[in-house]
CSV table of C-alpha atoms and ligand atoms in Angstrom, one decimal:
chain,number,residue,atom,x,y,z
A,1,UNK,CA,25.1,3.9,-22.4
A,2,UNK,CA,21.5,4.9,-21.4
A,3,UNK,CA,19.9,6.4,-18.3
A,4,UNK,CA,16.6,6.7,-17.1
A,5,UNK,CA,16.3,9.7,-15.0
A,6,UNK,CA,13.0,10.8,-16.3
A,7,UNK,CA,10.4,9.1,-19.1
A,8,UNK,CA,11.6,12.3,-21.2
A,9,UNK,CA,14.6,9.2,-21.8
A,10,UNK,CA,12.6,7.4,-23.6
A,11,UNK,CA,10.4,8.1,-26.6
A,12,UNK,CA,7.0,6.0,-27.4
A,13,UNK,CA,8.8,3.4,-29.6
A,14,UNK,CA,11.3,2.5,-27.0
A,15,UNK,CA,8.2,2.7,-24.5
A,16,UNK,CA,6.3,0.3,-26.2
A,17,UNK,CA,9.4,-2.4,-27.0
A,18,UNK,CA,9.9,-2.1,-23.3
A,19,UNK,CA,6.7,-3.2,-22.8
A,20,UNK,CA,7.0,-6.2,-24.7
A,21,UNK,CA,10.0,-7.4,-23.7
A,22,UNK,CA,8.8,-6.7,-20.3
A,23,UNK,CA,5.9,-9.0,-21.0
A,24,UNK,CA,7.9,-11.6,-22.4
A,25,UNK,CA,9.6,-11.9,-19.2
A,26,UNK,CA,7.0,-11.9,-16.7
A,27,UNK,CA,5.1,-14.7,-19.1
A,28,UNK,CA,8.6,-16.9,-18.5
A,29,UNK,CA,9.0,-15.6,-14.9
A,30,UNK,CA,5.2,-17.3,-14.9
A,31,UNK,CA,6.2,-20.2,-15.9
A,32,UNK,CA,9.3,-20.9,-13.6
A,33,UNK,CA,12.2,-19.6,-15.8
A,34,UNK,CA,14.8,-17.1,-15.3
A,35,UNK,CA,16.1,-16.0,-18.7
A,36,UNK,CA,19.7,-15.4,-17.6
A,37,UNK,CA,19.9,-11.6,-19.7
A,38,UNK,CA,22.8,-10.0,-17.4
A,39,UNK,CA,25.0,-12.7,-16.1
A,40,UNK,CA,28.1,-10.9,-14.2
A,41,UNK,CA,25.8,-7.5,-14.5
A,42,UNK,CA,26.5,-5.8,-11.6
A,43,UNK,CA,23.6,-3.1,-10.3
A,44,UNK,CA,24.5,-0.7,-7.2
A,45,UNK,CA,21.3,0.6,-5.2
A,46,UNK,CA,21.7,4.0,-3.9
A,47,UNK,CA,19.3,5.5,-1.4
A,48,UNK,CA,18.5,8.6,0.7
A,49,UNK,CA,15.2,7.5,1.4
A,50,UNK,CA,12.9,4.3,2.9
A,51,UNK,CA,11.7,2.0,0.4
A,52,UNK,CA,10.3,-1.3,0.2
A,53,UNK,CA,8.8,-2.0,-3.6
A,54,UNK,CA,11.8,-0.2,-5.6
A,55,UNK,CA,14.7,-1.6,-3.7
A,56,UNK,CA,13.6,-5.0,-3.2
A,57,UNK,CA,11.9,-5.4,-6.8
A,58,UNK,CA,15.0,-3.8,-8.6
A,59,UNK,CA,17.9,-6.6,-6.3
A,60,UNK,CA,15.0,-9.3,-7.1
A,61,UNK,CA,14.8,-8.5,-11.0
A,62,UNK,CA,18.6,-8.4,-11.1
A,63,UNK,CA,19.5,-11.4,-9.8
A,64,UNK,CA,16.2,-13.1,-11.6
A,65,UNK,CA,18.1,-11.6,-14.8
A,66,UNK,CA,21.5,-13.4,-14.1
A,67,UNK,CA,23.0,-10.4,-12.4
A,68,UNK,CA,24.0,-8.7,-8.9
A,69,UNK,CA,22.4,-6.4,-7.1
A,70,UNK,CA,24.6,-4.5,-4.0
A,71,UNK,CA,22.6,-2.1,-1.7
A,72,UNK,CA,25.5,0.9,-0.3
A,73,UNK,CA,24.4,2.0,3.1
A,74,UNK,CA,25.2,4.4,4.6
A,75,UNK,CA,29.3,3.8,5.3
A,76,UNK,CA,29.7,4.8,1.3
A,77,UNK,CA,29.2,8.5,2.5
A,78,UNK,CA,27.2,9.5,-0.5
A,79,UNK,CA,27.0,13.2,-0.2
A,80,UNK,CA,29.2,13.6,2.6
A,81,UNK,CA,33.0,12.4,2.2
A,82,UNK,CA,33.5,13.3,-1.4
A,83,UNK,CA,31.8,15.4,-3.9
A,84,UNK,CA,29.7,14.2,-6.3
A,85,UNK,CA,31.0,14.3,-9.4
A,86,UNK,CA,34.2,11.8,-7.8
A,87,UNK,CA,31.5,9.4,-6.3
A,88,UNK,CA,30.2,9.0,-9.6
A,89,UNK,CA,33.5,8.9,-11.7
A,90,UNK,CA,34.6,6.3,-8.9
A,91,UNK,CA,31.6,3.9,-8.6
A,92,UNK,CA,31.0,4.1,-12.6
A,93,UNK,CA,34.4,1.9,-12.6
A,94,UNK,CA,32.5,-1.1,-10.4
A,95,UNK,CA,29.3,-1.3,-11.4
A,96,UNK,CA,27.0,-1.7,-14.5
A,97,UNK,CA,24.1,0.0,-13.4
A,98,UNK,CA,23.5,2.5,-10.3
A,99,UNK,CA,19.5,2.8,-8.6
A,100,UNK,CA,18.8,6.2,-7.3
A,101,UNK,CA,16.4,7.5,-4.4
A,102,UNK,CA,17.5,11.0,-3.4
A,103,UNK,CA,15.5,13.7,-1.6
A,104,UNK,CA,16.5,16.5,-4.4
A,105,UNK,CA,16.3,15.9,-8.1
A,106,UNK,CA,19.4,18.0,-8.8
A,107,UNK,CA,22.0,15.8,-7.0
A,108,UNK,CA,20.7,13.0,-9.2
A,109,UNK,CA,21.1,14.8,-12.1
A,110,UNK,CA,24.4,16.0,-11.2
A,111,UNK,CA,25.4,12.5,-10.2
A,112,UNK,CA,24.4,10.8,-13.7
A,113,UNK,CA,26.5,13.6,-15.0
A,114,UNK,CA,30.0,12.5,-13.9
A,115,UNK,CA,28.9,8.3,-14.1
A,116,UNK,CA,30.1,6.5,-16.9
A,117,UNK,CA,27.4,3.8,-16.3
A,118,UNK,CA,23.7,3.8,-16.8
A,119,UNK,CA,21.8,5.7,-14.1
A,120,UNK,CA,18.1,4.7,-13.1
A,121,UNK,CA,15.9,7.0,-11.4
A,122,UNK,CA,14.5,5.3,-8.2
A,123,UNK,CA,12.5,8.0,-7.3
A,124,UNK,CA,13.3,11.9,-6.6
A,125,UNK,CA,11.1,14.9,-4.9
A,126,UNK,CA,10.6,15.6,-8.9
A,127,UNK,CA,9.8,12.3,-10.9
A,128,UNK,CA,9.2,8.5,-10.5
A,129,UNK,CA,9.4,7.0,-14.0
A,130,UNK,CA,10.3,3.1,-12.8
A,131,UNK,CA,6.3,3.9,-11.1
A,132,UNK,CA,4.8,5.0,-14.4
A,133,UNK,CA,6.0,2.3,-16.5
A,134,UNK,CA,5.2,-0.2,-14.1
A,135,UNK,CA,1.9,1.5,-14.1
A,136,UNK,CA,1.5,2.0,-17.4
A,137,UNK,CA,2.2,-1.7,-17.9
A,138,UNK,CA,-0.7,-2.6,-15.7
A,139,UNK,CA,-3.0,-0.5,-17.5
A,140,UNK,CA,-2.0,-2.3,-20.9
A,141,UNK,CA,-2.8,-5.7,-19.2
A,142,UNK,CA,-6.4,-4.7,-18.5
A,143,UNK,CA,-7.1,-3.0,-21.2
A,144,UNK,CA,-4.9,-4.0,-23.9
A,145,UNK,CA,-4.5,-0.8,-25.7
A,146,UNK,CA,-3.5,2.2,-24.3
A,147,UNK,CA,-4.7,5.1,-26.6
A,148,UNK,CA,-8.0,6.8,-26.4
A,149,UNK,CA,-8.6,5.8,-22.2
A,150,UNK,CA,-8.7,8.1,-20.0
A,151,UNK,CA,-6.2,8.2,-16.6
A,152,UNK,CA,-7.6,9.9,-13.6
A,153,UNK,CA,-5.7,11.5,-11.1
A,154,UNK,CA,-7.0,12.0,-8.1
A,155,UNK,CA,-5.0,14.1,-5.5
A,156,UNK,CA,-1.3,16.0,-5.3
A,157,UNK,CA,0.6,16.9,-8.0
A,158,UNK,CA,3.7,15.4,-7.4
A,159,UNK,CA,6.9,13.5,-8.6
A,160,UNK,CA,4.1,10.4,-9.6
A,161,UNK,CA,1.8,12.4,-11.0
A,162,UNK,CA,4.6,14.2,-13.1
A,163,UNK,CA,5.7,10.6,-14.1
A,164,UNK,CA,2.6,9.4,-15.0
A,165,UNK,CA,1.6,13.1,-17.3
A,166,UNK,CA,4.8,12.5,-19.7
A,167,UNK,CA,4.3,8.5,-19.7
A,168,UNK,CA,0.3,9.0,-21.0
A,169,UNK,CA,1.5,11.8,-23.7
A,170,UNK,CA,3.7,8.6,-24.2
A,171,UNK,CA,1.4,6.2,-24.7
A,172,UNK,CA,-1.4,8.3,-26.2
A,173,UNK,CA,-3.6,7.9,-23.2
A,174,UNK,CA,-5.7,11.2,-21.8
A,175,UNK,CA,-5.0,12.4,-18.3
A,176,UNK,CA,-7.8,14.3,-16.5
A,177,UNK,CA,-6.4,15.6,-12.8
A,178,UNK,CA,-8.1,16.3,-9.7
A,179,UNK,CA,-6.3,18.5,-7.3
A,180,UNK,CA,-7.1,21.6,-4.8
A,181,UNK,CA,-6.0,24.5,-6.4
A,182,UNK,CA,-3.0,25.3,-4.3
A,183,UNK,CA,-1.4,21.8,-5.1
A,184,UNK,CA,-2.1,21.9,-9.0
A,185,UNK,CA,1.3,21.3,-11.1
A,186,UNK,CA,3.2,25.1,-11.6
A,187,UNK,CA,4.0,26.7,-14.6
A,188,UNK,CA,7.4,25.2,-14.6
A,189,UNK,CA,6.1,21.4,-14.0
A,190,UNK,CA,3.3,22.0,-16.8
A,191,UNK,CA,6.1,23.5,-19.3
A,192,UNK,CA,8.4,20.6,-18.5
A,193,UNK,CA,5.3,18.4,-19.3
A,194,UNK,CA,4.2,20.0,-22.4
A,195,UNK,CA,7.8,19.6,-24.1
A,196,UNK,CA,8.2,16.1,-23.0
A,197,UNK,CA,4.9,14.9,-24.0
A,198,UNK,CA,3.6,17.4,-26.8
A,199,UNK,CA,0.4,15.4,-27.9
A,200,UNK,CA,-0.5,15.2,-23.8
A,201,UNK,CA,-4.6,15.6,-23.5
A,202,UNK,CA,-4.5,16.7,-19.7
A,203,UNK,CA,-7.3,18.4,-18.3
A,204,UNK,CA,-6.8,19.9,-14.6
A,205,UNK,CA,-9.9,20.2,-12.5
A,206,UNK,CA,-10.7,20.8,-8.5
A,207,UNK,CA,-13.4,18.6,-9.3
A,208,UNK,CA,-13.1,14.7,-8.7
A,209,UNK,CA,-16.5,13.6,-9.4
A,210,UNK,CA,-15.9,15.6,-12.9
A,211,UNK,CA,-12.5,13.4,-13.2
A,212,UNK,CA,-13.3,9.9,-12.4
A,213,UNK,CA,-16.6,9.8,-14.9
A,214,UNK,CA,-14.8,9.0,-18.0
A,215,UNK,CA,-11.8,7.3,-16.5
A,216,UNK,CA,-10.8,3.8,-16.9
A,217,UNK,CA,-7.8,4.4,-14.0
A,218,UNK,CA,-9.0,5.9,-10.8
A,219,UNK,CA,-5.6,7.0,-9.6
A,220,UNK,CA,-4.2,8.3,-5.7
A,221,UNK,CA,-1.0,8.7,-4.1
A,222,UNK,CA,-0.3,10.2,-0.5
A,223,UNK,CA,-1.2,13.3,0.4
A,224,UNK,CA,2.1,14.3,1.9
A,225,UNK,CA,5.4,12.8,0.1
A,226,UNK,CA,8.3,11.9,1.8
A,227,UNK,CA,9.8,15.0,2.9
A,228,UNK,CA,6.8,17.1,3.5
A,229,UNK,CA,6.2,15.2,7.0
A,230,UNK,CA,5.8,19.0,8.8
A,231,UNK,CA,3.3,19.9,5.9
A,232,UNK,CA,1.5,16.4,6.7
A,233,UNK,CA,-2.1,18.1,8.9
A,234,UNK,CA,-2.2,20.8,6.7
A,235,UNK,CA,-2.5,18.6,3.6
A,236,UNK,CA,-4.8,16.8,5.5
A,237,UNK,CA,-7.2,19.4,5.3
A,238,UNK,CA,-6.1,21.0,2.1
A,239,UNK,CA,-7.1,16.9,0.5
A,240,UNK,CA,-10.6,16.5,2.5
A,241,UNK,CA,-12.4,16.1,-0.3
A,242,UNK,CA,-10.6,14.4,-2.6
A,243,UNK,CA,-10.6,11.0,-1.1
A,244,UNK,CA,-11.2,8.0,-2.9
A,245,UNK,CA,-14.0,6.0,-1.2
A,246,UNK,CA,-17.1,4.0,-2.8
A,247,UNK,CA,-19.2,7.1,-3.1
A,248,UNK,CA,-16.5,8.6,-5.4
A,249,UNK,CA,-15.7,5.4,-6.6
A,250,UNK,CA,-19.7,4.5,-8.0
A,251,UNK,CA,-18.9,7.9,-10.4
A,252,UNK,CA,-16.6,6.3,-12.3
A,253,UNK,CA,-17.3,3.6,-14.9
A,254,UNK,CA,-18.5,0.0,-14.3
A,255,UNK,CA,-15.2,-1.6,-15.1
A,256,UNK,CA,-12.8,1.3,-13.8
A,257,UNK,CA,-9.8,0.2,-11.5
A,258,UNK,CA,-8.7,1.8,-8.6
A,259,UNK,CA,-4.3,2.1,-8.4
A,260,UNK,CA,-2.0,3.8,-5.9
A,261,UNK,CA,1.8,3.3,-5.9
A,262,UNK,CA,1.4,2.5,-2.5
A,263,UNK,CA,2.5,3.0,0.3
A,264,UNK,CA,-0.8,4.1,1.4
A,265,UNK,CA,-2.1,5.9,4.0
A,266,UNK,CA,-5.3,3.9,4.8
A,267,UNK,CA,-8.0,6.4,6.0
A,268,UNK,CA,-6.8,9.1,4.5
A,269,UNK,CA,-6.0,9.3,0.4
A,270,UNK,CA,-8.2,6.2,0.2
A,271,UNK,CA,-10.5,3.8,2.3
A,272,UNK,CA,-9.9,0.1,2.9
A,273,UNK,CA,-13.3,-0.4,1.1
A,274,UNK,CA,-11.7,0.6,-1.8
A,275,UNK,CA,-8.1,-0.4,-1.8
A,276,UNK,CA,-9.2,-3.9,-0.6
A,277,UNK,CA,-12.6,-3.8,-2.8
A,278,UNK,CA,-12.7,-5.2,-6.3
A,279,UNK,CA,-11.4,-2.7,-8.4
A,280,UNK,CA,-8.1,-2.6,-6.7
A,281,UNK,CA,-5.5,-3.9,-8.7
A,282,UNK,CA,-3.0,-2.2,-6.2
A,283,UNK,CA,-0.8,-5.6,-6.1
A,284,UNK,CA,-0.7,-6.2,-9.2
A,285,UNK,CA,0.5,-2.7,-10.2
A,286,UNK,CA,3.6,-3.7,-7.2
A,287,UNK,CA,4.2,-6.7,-8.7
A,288,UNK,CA,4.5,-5.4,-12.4
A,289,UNK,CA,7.4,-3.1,-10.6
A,290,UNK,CA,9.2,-6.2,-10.6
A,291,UNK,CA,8.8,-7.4,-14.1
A,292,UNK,CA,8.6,-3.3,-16.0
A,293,UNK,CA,12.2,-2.7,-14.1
A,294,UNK,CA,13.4,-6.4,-15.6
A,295,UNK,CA,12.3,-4.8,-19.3
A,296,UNK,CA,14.0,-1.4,-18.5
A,297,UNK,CA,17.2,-3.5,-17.4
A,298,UNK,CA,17.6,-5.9,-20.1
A,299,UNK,CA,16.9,-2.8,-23.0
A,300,UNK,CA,19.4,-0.2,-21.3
A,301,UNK,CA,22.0,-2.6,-20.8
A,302,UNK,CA,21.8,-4.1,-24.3
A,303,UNK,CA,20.7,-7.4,-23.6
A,304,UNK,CA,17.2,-7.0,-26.1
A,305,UNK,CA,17.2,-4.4,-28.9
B,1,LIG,N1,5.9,2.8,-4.9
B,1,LIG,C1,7.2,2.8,-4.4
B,1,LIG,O1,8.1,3.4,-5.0
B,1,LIG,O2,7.3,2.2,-3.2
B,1,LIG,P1,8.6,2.2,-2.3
B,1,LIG,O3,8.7,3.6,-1.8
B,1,LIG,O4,8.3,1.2,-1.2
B,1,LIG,O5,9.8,1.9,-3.1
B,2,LIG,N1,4.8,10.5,-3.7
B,2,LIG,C1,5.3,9.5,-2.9
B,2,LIG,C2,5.6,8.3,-3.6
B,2,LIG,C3,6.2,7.1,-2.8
B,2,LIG,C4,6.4,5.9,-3.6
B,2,LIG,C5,6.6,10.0,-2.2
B,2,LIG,O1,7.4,10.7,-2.9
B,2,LIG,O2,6.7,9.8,-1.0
């Protein structure tokens, strides 16, 4: 029984297999078949916060695999009618698989603690590792090989970014970051880092001109995550500069893309020029959520070694 609760789960072999048998299914998906991986698989979708891409791409991937997706709403009391450890000893008994959103990172560790089936990390205050892969996977469809680019993040230091620092150590890709220097990673993030991805190149700059010039992945996410709405106009300032619009965008090399893990604040982390220009590969990176959480399903649940 595996989880995913951060890439620290996975090491760069199982990465990499991921990513072919990810591949492999989106090339049948292409074609009109639906390899049937997990029939009477059953996934349960747990979540404390809004989503469009993860919940709808993880039910679609499921039941494109053969399986069952069940979102709980609210009436399952997660949190509230029984502790933790019981919900998970309890719900392990139905289901196969259990997607996790939750505002704290903690209560989806202690939750995977007490389940007895595999746990999947739909996004915490702390990490986002179904966004990296997916990302990750993008990247290795333009440019074929991962190792030796350069990945540039432009912007907070946050659950994505965190995602996306272990997942290039991963994959042997460099990371240079642009961030204001009260929004940097802390010591804590960058030691967590450093022991999940030992061979990470990451360089850490306030400069984003300095950041986009080598990079083949001109990178943003919001300014303000969900659950630092009241923070949202001071961030606003704090992030002035570090917009990615055409001028920033001409500093980067010729073929550079532009991502985001969306959803976007239009205006604000990014212009419209340049999400809706022709760098953007922004829905292609949400489609590939679809096909890198198909991978991640079929491997954790056995159905490809
Ligand atoms: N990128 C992402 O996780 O989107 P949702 O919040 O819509 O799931
Ligand atoms: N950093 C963002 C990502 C949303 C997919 C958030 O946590 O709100």
């Amino acid at each position: 029984m595996r989880n995913l609760i951060t890439l620290a789960d996975f090491d760069a072999v199982e990465v990499d297999r991921i990513f072919s048998i990810t591949e492999d299914l989106k090339a049948k998906y292409r074609k009109g078949l639906r390899e049937s991986l997990l029939p009477g698989r059953v996934m349960a979708l747990l979540f404390e916060k809004q989503s469009l891409r993860t919940r709808v791409s993880f039910e679609a991937g499921m039941i494109q695999l053969g399986g069952n997706a069940m979102f709980l709403g609210p009436e399952v009391g997660f949190g509230r009618r029984e502790s933790i450890a019981d919900f998970g000893h309890v719900l392990s008994q139905y289901v196969d698989v259990i997607v996790v959103r939750v505002n704290r990172h903690e209560t989806l560790q202690e939750l995977a603690k007490h389940c007895t089936c595999s746990v999947i990390n739909g996004l915490t205050d702390y990490a986002h590792p179904c966004q990296a892969m997916a990302d990750l996977y993008t990247i290795r469809e333009l440019v074929g090989r991962l190792e030796g680019h350069t990945f540039a993040w432009i912007g907070d230091a946050n659950n994505v970014a965190r995602s996306i620092a272990v997942g290039c150590g991963k994959v042997g890709m460099k990371m240079i970051m642009a961030t204001p220097e009260k929004h940097q990673f802390d010591d804590e993030s960058l030691e967590w880092i450093k022991r999940q991805a030992p061979d990470l190149d990451l360089t850490i700059t306030t400069d984003p001109v300095e950041a986009v010039r080598d990079a083949v992945v001109v990178y943003t996410d919001v300014w303000a995550s969900m659950g630092q709405e009241n923070e949202r106009e001071v961030r606003r300032r704090d992030f002035a500069d570090y917009q990615i619009n055409a001028k920033l965008l001409s500093h980067a090399q010729k073929g550079a893309v532009f991502m985001h893990c969306l959803p976007a604040r239009r205006g604000e982390e990014v212009t419209d020029e340049v999400i809706d220009g022709p760098q953007s590969v922004v829905v292609q990176q949400a489609a590939n959520r679809m096909h890198a959480q198909k991978g991640i399903l079929a491997w954790l649940l056995g159905a490809k070694g």
